[in-house]
Coordinates of C-alpha atoms in Angstrom, one line a residue:
X2 CA 0.0 0.0 0.0
X3 CA 1.4 3.3 -1.1
X4 CA 2.3 5.8 1.8
X5 CA 0.3 9.0 1.7
X6 CA 2.7 11.9 1.8
X7 CA 2.3 14.3 4.8
X8 CA 2.0 18.0 4.5
X9 CA 5.3 19.1 6.1
X10 CA 4.0 22.5 6.9
X11 CA 1.5 21.0 9.4
X12 CA 4.5 20.2 11.6
X13 CA 5.7 22.6 14.3
X14 CA 9.4 23.3 14.6
X15 CA 9.7 21.1 17.6
X16 CA 8.0 18.3 15.8
X17 CA 10.4 18.6 12.8
X18 CA 13.3 18.5 15.2
X19 CA 12.0 15.4 16.9
X20 CA 11.3 13.8 13.5
X21 CA 14.9 14.2 12.4
X22 CA 16.2 12.8 15.7
X23 CA 13.9 9.8 15.2
X24 CA 15.5 9.3 11.7
X25 CA 19.0 9.2 13.3
X26 CA 19.9 12.7 12.2
X27 CA 20.7 15.9 14.2
X28 CA 17.8 18.0 15.6
X29 CA 19.1 21.2 13.9
X30 CA 18.1 19.7 10.5
X31 CA 14.5 20.4 11.7
X32 CA 15.4 24.0 12.3
X33 CA 16.9 24.3 8.8
X34 CA 13.8 22.8 7.1
X35 CA 11.5 25.0 9.2
X36 CA 13.4 28.1 8.2
X37 CA 13.2 27.2 4.5
X38 CA 9.4 26.6 4.8
X39 CA 8.4 29.7 6.8
X40 CA 11.2 32.3 6.6
X41 CA 12.3 31.7 3.0
X42 CA 9.0 30.5 1.6
X43 CA 10.5 27.5 -0.2
X44 CA 8.0 25.6 -2.3
X45 CA 10.3 22.7 -3.3
X46 CA 12.6 20.5 -1.3
X47 CA 15.4 20.8 -3.9
X48 CA 15.5 24.6 -3.0
X49 CA 16.8 23.7 0.5
X50 CA 20.4 23.9 -0.6
X51 CA 22.0 23.6 2.9
X52 CA 20.6 20.0 3.1
X53 CA 22.3 17.1 1.6
X54 CA 20.9 15.6 -1.6
X55 CA 20.1 12.5 0.3
X56 CA 18.1 14.4 2.9
X57 CA 16.2 16.4 0.2
X58 CA 15.4 13.1 -1.6
X59 CA 14.2 11.6 1.7
X60 CA 11.9 14.6 2.3
X61 CA 10.6 14.4 -1.2
X62 CA 9.7 10.8 -0.8
X63 CA 7.8 11.2 2.5
X64 CA 6.4 14.8 2.5
X65 CA 4.7 17.3 0.3
X66 CA 4.6 21.1 0.4
X67 CA 1.0 22.0 -0.5
X68 CA 1.9 25.5 -1.8
X69 CA -0.4 27.7 -3.8
X70 CA 0.0 28.7 -7.4
X71 CA -0.9 32.1 -8.9
X72 CA -2.9 30.6 -11.7
X73 CA -3.9 33.9 -13.4
X74 CA -3.0 37.5 -12.7
X75 CA -4.8 40.6 -13.9
X76 CA -3.4 44.1 -13.7
X77 CA -5.6 47.2 -13.3
X78 CA -5.0 50.5 -15.0
X79 CA -4.4 51.9 -11.5
X80 CA -1.7 49.3 -10.7
X81 CA -3.8 46.9 -8.6
X82 CA -3.2 43.2 -9.3
X83 CA -5.8 40.5 -8.8
X84 CA -4.5 37.0 -8.4
X85 CA -6.5 33.8 -9.0
X86 CA -4.9 31.5 -6.5
X87 CA -5.0 27.8 -7.2
X88 CA -4.9 25.6 -4.1
X89 CA -3.4 22.1 -3.9
X90 CA -6.9 20.5 -4.2
X91 CA -7.8 22.4 -7.3
X92 CA -10.0 25.0 -5.6
X93 CA -9.5 28.7 -6.3
X94 CA -9.5 31.9 -4.2
X95 CA -8.5 35.4 -5.0
X96 CA -6.0 37.8 -3.5
X97 CA -5.3 41.4 -4.4
X98 CA -2.2 43.6 -4.4
X99 CA -3.1 47.3 -3.8
X100 CA -0.3 49.8 -4.4
X101 CA -0.2 53.5 -3.5
X102 CA 2.7 55.9 -3.9
X103 CA 3.9 55.1 -0.4
X104 CA 2.9 51.5 0.4
X105 CA 1.7 48.2 -0.8
X106 CA -1.3 46.4 0.8
X107 CA -2.2 42.7 0.4
X108 CA -5.8 41.8 0.6
X109 CA -6.0 38.1 1.4
X110 CA -8.7 35.5 1.6
X111 CA -9.4 33.2 4.5
X112 CA -12.1 30.8 3.1
X113 CA -13.0 29.3 -0.3
X114 CA -16.3 31.1 -0.6
X115 CA -17.9 32.6 2.5
X116 CA -19.7 31.5 5.6
X117 CA -21.9 34.6 5.6
X118 CA -24.6 36.0 3.3
X119 CA -24.1 39.7 2.7
X120 CA -26.4 40.6 -0.2
X121 CA -24.1 43.2 -1.7
X122 CA -21.0 41.0 -1.9
X123 CA -20.1 38.8 -4.8
X124 CA -18.2 36.4 -2.6
X125 CA -21.2 35.7 -0.5
X126 CA -22.9 34.2 -3.6
X127 CA -20.3 31.4 -3.7
X128 CA -20.8 28.3 -1.6
X129 CA -18.4 28.0 1.2
X130 CA -16.2 25.0 0.2
X131 CA -13.7 25.0 3.1
X132 CA -11.5 27.0 5.3
X133 CA -8.0 27.9 4.1
X134 CA -5.0 26.4 6.0
X135 CA -2.5 28.7 7.7
X136 CA 0.1 28.0 5.0
X137 CA -2.4 28.9 2.2
X138 CA -3.0 32.3 3.8
X139 CA 0.7 32.8 4.4
X140 CA 1.5 31.9 0.8
X141 CA -0.9 34.6 -0.5
X142 CA 1.2 37.1 1.5
X143 CA 4.5 35.8 0.2
X144 CA 3.2 35.9 -3.4
X145 CA 2.0 39.5 -3.1
X146 CA 5.3 40.5 -1.4
X147 CA 7.2 39.1 -4.4
X148 CA 4.9 41.0 -6.8
X149 CA 5.4 44.3 -4.8
X150 CA 9.2 43.8 -5.0
X151 CA 9.0 43.0 -8.7
X152 CA 6.6 45.8 -9.8
X153 CA 7.4 48.5 -7.3
X154 CA 10.9 47.7 -6.0
X155 CA 9.7 47.6 -2.4
X156 CA 8.4 45.0 0.1
X157 CA 4.8 44.5 1.1
X158 CA 3.9 47.0 3.9
X159 CA 0.3 46.1 5.0
X160 CA -2.1 43.2 5.1
X161 CA -5.9 43.3 5.3
X162 CA -8.0 40.2 5.8
X163 CA -10.7 41.5 3.6
X164 CA -10.7 39.0 0.8
X165 CA -12.9 36.0 0.3
X166 CA -14.5 34.6 3.5
X167 CA -15.2 35.6 7.1
X168 CA -11.9 35.4 9.0
X169 CA -13.5 34.9 12.4
X170 CA -15.2 31.8 11.0
X171 CA -11.8 30.3 10.4
X172 CA -10.4 31.6 13.6
X173 CA -7.6 29.1 14.5
X174 CA -6.1 29.0 11.0
X175 CA -6.2 32.8 10.6
X176 CA -4.4 33.3 13.9
X177 CA -1.8 30.7 13.1
X178 CA -1.2 32.4 9.7
X179 CA -0.7 35.8 11.4
X180 CA 1.7 34.2 13.9
X181 CA 3.8 32.9 11.0
X182 CA 3.5 36.3 9.1
X183 CA 4.6 38.3 12.2
X184 CA 7.0 35.8 13.9
X185 CA 10.8 36.1 13.9
X186 CA 10.8 32.6 12.5
X187 CA 8.5 33.7 9.7
X188 CA 8.2 36.9 7.7
X189 CA 8.7 39.2 10.6
X190 CA 6.1 41.8 9.6
X191 CA 4.7 44.1 12.3
X192 CA 1.3 43.1 13.5
X193 CA 0.4 46.8 13.6
X194 CA 0.3 46.7 9.8
X195 CA -2.3 43.9 9.8
X196 CA -6.1 44.5 9.9
X197 CA -8.6 41.7 10.3
X198 CA -12.0 42.6 9.0
X199 CA -15.1 40.9 10.3
X200 CA -18.8 41.3 9.4
X201 CA -19.5 40.9 13.1
X202 CA -19.5 37.5 15.0
X203 CA -19.8 38.6 18.6
X204 CA -18.7 35.3 20.3
X205 CA -15.5 35.2 18.2
X206 CA -14.8 38.9 18.6
X207 CA -14.8 38.3 22.3
X208 CA -12.5 35.3 21.9
X209 CA -10.2 37.5 19.8
X210 CA -10.1 40.1 22.5
X211 CA -9.2 37.4 25.1
X212 CA -6.3 36.4 23.0
X213 CA -5.0 40.0 23.2
X214 CA -4.0 40.4 19.5
X215 CA -1.5 43.0 18.5
X216 CA -3.1 43.6 15.1
X217 CA -6.1 45.8 14.2
X218 CA -9.8 45.0 14.0
X219 CA -12.3 46.4 11.5
X220 CA -16.0 45.8 11.5
X221 CA -17.9 45.7 8.2
X222 CA -21.0 47.7 9.5
X223 CA -22.9 49.4 6.6
X224 CA -26.0 50.1 8.8
X225 CA -26.4 50.8 12.5
X226 CA -30.1 50.0 12.3
X227 CA -31.0 46.4 12.8
X228 CA -34.0 46.3 10.5
X229 CA -31.9 47.7 7.6
X230 CA -28.8 45.7 8.4
X231 CA -30.8 42.4 8.3
X232 CA -32.0 43.2 4.8
X233 CA -28.5 43.7 3.4
X234 CA -26.7 41.3 5.8
X235 CA -29.3 38.6 6.7
X236 CA -27.0 36.9 9.3
X237 CA -27.5 40.0 11.4
X238 CA -30.7 38.3 12.6
X239 CA -28.5 35.8 14.5
X240 CA -25.9 38.5 15.4
X241 CA -27.9 41.7 16.2
X242 CA -26.3 45.0 16.7
X243 CA -26.7 45.0 20.5
X244 CA -24.7 41.8 20.7
X245 CA -22.1 43.3 18.4
X246 CA -21.9 46.5 20.6
X247 CA -21.4 44.3 23.7
X248 CA -18.6 42.5 21.9
X249 CA -17.0 45.8 21.0
X250 CA -17.1 47.0 24.6
X251 CA -15.5 43.8 25.6
X252 CA -12.9 44.2 22.9
X253 CA -12.0 47.7 24.1
X254 CA -11.9 46.8 27.7
X255 CA -9.5 43.9 26.9
X256 CA -7.3 45.6 24.3
X257 CA -7.6 49.3 24.7
X258 CA -7.5 49.7 20.9
X259 CA -10.1 51.4 18.7
X260 CA -12.0 49.7 15.9
X261 CA -12.4 50.8 12.3
X262 CA -16.0 50.7 10.9
X263 CA -16.3 50.0 7.2
X264 CA -19.4 51.6 5.8
X265 CA -20.8 51.7 2.2
X266 CA -23.6 54.2 1.5
X267 CA -26.2 53.1 -1.0
X268 CA -28.9 55.1 -2.7
X269 CA -32.3 54.5 -1.1
X270 CA -30.9 52.0 1.5
X271 CA -28.9 53.9 4.1
X272 CA -28.6 57.5 2.8
X273 CA -30.9 59.3 5.1
X274 CA -30.4 61.5 8.2
X275 CA -31.8 58.6 10.3
X276 CA -29.0 56.4 9.1
X277 CA -26.4 59.0 9.8
X278 CA -27.8 59.6 13.3
X279 CA -27.8 55.9 14.0
X280 CA -24.1 55.6 12.9
X281 CA -23.1 58.5 15.2
X282 CA -24.8 56.8 18.1
X283 CA -23.0 53.5 17.2
X284 CA -19.7 55.4 17.1
X285 CA -20.1 56.5 20.7
X286 CA -19.9 52.9 22.0
X287 CA -16.1 52.7 21.9
X288 CA -13.3 54.8 20.3
X289 CA -13.3 54.3 16.6
X290 CA -12.8 55.7 13.1
X291 CA -15.0 55.3 10.1
X292 CA -14.0 54.4 6.5
X293 CA -16.7 55.3 4.1
X294 CA -16.1 53.0 1.1
X295 CA -17.2 53.5 -2.5
X296 CA -19.6 50.9 -3.6
X297 CA -18.4 48.4 -6.2
X298 CA -21.1 47.1 -8.4
X299 CA -21.8 43.3 -8.6
X300 CA -24.6 43.7 -11.2
X301 CA -27.4 43.8 -8.6
X302 CA -30.0 46.5 -9.4
X303 CA -30.9 46.8 -5.7
X304 CA -27.6 48.4 -4.9
X305 CA -26.5 51.7 -6.3
X306 CA -23.8 54.1 -5.2
X307 CA -25.3 56.9 -3.1
X308 CA -25.0 60.5 -4.3
X309 CA -22.0 62.6 -3.5
X310 CA -24.3 64.8 -1.4
X311 CA -25.3 61.8 0.8
X312 CA -21.7 60.8 1.3
X313 CA -20.7 64.3 2.1
X314 CA -23.5 64.5 4.7
X315 CA -22.1 61.4 6.4
X316 CA -18.6 62.9 6.4
X317 CA -19.8 66.4 7.6
X318 CA -21.9 65.0 10.5
X319 CA -19.2 62.5 11.7
X320 CA -16.6 65.3 11.7
X321 CA -19.0 67.6 13.6
X322 CA -19.2 65.1 16.4
X323 CA -15.5 64.7 16.4
X324 CA -15.2 61.3 14.8
X325 CA -12.3 60.4 12.5
X326 CA -13.7 59.7 9.0
X327 CA -12.0 58.8 5.7
X328 CA -13.8 58.5 2.4
X329 CA -12.0 55.8 0.5
X330 CA -12.1 55.5 -3.3
X331 CA -11.9 51.9 -4.6
X332 CA -9.1 50.6 -6.6
X333 CA -9.0 47.7 -9.1
X334 CA -12.7 48.1 -10.2
X335 CA -11.9 47.6 -13.8
X336 CA -10.7 44.0 -13.1
X337 CA -13.4 43.2 -10.4
X338 CA -10.7 43.4 -7.7
X339 CA -12.3 46.0 -5.4
X340 CA -14.0 45.3 -2.1
X341 CA -17.0 43.0 -2.5
X342 CA -16.2 42.0 -6.1
X343 CA -14.1 38.9 -5.5
X344 CA -15.9 36.0 -7.0
X345 CA -13.4 33.9 -9.0
X346 CA -14.3 35.4 -12.3
X347 CA -12.0 37.0 -14.9

């Protein structure tokens, strides 16, 4: 019976050290392999040049590195790159490189499809096939770092978990991936340059707070009125705004860090003074800032970008009450790479 090869990146460093000792070799070989896998991002055993040919052949015989492959890449006229990322089992997710004059941001996916059902998001129309493994999330970051160095002669500077999927519904693997991305034995990126965006899963927001993360939290809000939020984000019926407020208070009590609210304004949905007043009351729960995001069409007639006057009214009133607000223009719209548009289509 043929031996099934094991995914070597599922091993901890200590487990690799122990494995080499069991094979009659020195423990430091495990350190070497671990460094190749997580610090140098090796996808092939033959790349591990400080190992003997015999050791590399042995690893090739018994293990596999289930690395991703950028199957297709599209470049926007604004420099944004959308990657169709092929996974080892043939499934596909998308990741995005977003360059500005001063930095490069990676928008990474955490699930194949999504666990939630936001009406305005193309990803939500895809069936959730499975969670991504920590290495599959890590590989997206490595690939975009390489693209940033190639196209802009600079390393990746920021990461947002705003791609396909709800990160808090893949909690353990997302946290493990961030540990690898930020660890000295991995990519060594600052956690302060990472933002995890959730649509609001109160129980998991509290768990995250208990784990005292050093990265940033964003909430995809879009309405501070339960009746309206349920219509555009139906899962809100299970996770109402009062529960989310409670989780936000818990978050701030535990971490002392403010949250960013992501907010799209749509014509005829949330563009009234009532909506603005509700958001202002919501902003009083804990220290926060608001990003008002341009809507990116997914060919659904129900959703249409609100007028400039409506967006200006949000900005004016939030500023009047002393809240930090930024109006963000979307990038990569011409290649369906903007927020809410990721749906595995070219």
